[in-house]
Structure formats: structure tokens, C-alpha cells
Coordinates of C-alpha atoms and ligand atoms in Angstrom, one line a residue:
X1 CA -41.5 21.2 14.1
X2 CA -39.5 21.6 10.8
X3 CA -41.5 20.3 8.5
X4 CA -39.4 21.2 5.8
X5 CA -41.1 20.8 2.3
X6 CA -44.6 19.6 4.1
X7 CA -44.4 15.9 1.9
X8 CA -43.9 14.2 4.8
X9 CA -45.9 16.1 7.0
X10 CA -49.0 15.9 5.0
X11 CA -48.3 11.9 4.6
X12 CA -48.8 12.0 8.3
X13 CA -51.6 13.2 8.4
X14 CA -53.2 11.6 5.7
X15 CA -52.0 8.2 7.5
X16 CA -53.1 9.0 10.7
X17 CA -56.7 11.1 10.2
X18 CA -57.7 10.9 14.2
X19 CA -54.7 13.2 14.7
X20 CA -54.8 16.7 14.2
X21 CA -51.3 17.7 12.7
X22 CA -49.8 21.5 13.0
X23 CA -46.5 21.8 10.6
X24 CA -44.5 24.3 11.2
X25 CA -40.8 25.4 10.0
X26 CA -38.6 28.7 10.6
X27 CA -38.3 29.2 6.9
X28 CA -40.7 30.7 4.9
X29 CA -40.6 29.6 1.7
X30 CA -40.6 25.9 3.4
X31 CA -43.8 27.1 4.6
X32 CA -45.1 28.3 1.4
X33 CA -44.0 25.0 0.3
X34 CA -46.0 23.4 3.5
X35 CA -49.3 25.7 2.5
X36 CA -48.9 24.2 -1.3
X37 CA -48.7 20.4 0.3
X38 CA -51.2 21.4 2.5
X39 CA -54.0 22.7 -0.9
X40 CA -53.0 19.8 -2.9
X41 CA -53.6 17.2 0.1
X42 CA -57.4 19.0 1.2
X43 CA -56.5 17.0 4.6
X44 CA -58.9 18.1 7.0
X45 CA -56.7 17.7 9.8
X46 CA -53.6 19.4 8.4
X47 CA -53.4 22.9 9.8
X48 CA -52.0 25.7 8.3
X49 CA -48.1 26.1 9.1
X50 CA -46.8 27.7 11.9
X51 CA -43.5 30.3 11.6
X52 CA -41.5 28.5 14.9
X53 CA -37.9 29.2 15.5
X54 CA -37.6 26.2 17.9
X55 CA -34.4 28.3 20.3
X56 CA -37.2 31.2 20.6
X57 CA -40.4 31.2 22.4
X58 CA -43.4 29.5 20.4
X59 CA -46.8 30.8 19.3
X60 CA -48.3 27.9 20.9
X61 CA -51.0 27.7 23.7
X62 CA -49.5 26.3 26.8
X63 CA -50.2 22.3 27.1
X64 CA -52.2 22.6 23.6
X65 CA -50.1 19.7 21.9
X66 CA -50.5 16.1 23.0
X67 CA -47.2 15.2 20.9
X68 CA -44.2 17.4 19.5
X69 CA -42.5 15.4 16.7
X70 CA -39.1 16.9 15.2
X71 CA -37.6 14.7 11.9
X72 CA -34.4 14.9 11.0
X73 CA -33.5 18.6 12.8
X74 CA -31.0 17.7 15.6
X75 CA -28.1 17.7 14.0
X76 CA -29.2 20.6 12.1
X77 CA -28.9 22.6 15.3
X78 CA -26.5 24.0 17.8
X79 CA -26.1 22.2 21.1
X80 CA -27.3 25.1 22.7
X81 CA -30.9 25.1 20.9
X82 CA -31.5 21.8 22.7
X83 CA -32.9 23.4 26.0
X84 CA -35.2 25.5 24.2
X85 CA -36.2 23.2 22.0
X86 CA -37.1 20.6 25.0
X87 CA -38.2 24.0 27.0
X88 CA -40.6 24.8 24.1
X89 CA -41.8 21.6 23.5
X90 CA -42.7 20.8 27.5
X91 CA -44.6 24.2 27.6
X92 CA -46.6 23.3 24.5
X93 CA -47.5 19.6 26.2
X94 CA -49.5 18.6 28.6
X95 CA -48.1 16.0 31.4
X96 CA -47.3 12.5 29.8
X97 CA -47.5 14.5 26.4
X98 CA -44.8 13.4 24.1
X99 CA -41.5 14.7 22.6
X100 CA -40.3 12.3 19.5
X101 CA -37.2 13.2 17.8
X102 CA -35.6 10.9 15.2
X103 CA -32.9 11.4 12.7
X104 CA -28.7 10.2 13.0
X105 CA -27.2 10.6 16.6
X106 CA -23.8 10.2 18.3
X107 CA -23.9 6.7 20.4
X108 CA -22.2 5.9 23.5
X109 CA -19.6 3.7 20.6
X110 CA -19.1 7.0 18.3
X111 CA -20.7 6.9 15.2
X112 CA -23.2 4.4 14.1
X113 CA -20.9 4.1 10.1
X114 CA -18.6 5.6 8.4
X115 CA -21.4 7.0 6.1
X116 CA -22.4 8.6 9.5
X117 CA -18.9 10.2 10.3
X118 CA -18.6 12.1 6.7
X119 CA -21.9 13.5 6.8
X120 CA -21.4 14.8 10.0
X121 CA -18.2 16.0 9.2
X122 CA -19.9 17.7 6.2
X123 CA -22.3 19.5 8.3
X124 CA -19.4 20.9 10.7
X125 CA -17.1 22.0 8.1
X126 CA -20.3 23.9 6.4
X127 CA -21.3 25.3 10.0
X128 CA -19.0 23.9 12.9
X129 CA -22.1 24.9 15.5
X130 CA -24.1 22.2 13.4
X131 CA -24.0 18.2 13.9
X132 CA -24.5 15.4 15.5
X133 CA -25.7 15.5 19.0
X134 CA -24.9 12.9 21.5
X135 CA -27.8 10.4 22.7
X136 CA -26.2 12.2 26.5
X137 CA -26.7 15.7 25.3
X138 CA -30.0 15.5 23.7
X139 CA -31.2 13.3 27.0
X140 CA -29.6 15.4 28.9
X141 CA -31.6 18.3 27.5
X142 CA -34.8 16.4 27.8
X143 CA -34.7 16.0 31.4
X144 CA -33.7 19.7 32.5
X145 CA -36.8 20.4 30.4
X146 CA -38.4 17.8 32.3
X147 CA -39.1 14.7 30.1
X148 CA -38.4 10.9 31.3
X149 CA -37.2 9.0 28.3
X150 CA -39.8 6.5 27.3
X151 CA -37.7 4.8 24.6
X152 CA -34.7 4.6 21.8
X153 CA -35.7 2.7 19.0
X154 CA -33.7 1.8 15.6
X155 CA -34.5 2.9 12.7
X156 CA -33.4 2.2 9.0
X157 CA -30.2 4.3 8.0
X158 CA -29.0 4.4 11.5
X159 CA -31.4 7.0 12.2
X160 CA -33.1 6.6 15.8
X161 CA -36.5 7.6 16.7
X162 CA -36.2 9.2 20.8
X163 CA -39.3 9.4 22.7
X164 CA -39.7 11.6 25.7
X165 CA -42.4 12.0 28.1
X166 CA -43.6 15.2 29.9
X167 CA -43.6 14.2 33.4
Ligands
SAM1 C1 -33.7 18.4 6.8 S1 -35.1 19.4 6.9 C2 -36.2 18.3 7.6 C3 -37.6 18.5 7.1 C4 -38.7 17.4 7.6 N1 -38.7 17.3 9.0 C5 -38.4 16.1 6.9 O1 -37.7 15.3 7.6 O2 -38.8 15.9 5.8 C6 -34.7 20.5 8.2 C7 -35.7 21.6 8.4 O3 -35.4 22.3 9.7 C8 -35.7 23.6 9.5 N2 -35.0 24.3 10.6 C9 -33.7 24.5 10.8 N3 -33.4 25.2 11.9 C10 -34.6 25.5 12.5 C11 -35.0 26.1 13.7 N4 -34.2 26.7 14.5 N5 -36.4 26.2 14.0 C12 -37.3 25.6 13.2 N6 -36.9 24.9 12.0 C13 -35.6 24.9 11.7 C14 -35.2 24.0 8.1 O4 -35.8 25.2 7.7 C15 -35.6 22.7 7.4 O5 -36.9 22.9 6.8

């Protein structure tokens, strides 16, 4: 989901070639960026990308996807594209499929640095809809969708990498 530019997209694929990866984004000149990543690479198991809003429905067969991963989106987002985004991702998984998100969060303690705090209060003042989301909301989310959190681990930069499982 939001693969942005495709860089890092195709360097997961080309790092993990038993996978078959499907990058998508809701902008399209990202994608035409994607399709460009996508020529240059010749990865065989790097899909064409995917126009997905992730608060709309998604063009995706139901329980298609073994894994759903979305980098650095969250606080990109409103808090109300959450449940879709979970909703989306559970129809497109099968059961014990996962949902990996991983960029900066809100902990329990506030914010991780004071790094943290200005770039979130960047985001708001550009869009006050936009910015971090609490570890409680985006859990929260999850498990009305109906994931059971696997685990929460650290990351460099403060970043955290969440992974749900479709129950
Ligand atoms: C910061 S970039 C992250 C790109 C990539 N995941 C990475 O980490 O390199 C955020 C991406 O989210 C996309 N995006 C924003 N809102 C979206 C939405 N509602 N649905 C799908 N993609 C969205 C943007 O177009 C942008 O490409």
C-alpha cells in the first residue's frame, strides 16, 4: 500500500524473490513512478501497480494477499481512514494473513523525541486531519477489523514496525 516512488518497493522485491509483491499508491504519477522502478528493476515478481485509495473499497480479490505491508502512511492519514484501511486489508487476507505497518507513532509516554513532536506538528499545521496516530487508535482499528496484534518492534528513527494478524 503506498508505495510512493516504487525504490523501496522494488528493493523488496528484489530481496525477497519467493514473494510476489503488488505496489500500489493513490497517486498517479507515484505510480508512473512505480511502473519506471518496476522497467528498470525487470523483477519478475514485482507486479504492475495498483491505483488503491486505502479509505475506499480495493480492487483486490477477497483473501488474495497473504501480507498487506503499509510504510511510512499512518500519519499521513486521518484517524478516520484507519478502519478502512484495517477493513481493506482483512478482506484482501486470508485468516492468519498479515497487516504490517511501520513508520513514527504516538506511545503510551507521548512522543518518542522532540524531533518527533515538530514533525508531527508540521504535518498538522499543513493538514490538522493528518499526524500521528496513537499505538491505542491504530490497535484499536486493527481489532474492529479483526486482527490480533502479533507484535511492536523498534525500529531505527523511532519508527515502529506493527504486525497484525487476521484472525
Ligand atoms: C511518505 S510516502 C511513503 C512511500 C513508501 N511507502 C516509502 O516509505 O518509501 C506516502 C505515500 O502515501 C500515499 N498515500 C497518501 N494517502 C493515501 C491513501 N489514502 N491511499 C493510498 N496511498 C496514499 C502518497 O501518495 C505517498 O506516495
Amino acid at each position: 500500500m503506498a508505495s510512493g516512488t516504487g525504490q523501496h518497493a522494488v528493493a523488496f522485491a528484489e530481496a525477497f524473490p519467493a514473494l510476489d509483491w503488488v505496489p500500489s499508491d493513490i497517486d498517479p504519477g507515484q505510480r508512473g513512478s512505480i511502473e519506471a522502478w518496476r522497467r528498470a528493476s525487470g523483477a519478475a515478481n514485482f507486479a504492475a501497480p495498483l491505483a488503491i485509495d486505502i479509505a475506499a473499497p480495493w480492487p483486490v480479490e477477497t483473501g488474495s494477499a497473504q501480507a498487506v505491508l503499509a510504510v511510512n502512511l499512518l500519519h499521513l492519514i486521518p484517524e478516520s481512514a484507519l478502519a478502512p484501511l484495517f477493513e481493506g486489508a482483512r478482506a484482501a487476507l486470508g485468516a492468519g494473513g498479515r497487516a504490517i505497518v511501520y513508520g513514527p507513532f504516538l506511545r503510551a509516554a507521548g512522543y518518542a523525541s522532540d524531533g518527533d513532536r515538530d514533525f508531527d506538528a508540521v504535518l498538522r499545521a499543513r493538514d490538522p486531519s493528518i499526524g500521528y496516530k496513537s499505538l491505542e487508535a491504530v490497535s484499536g482499528a486493527a481489532a474492529s477489523a479483526g486482527f490480533d496484534p502479533v507484535a511492536i518492534d523498534a525500529m531505527p528513527a523511532n519508527n515502529l514496525l506493527l504486525t497484525f494478524a487476521a484472525s
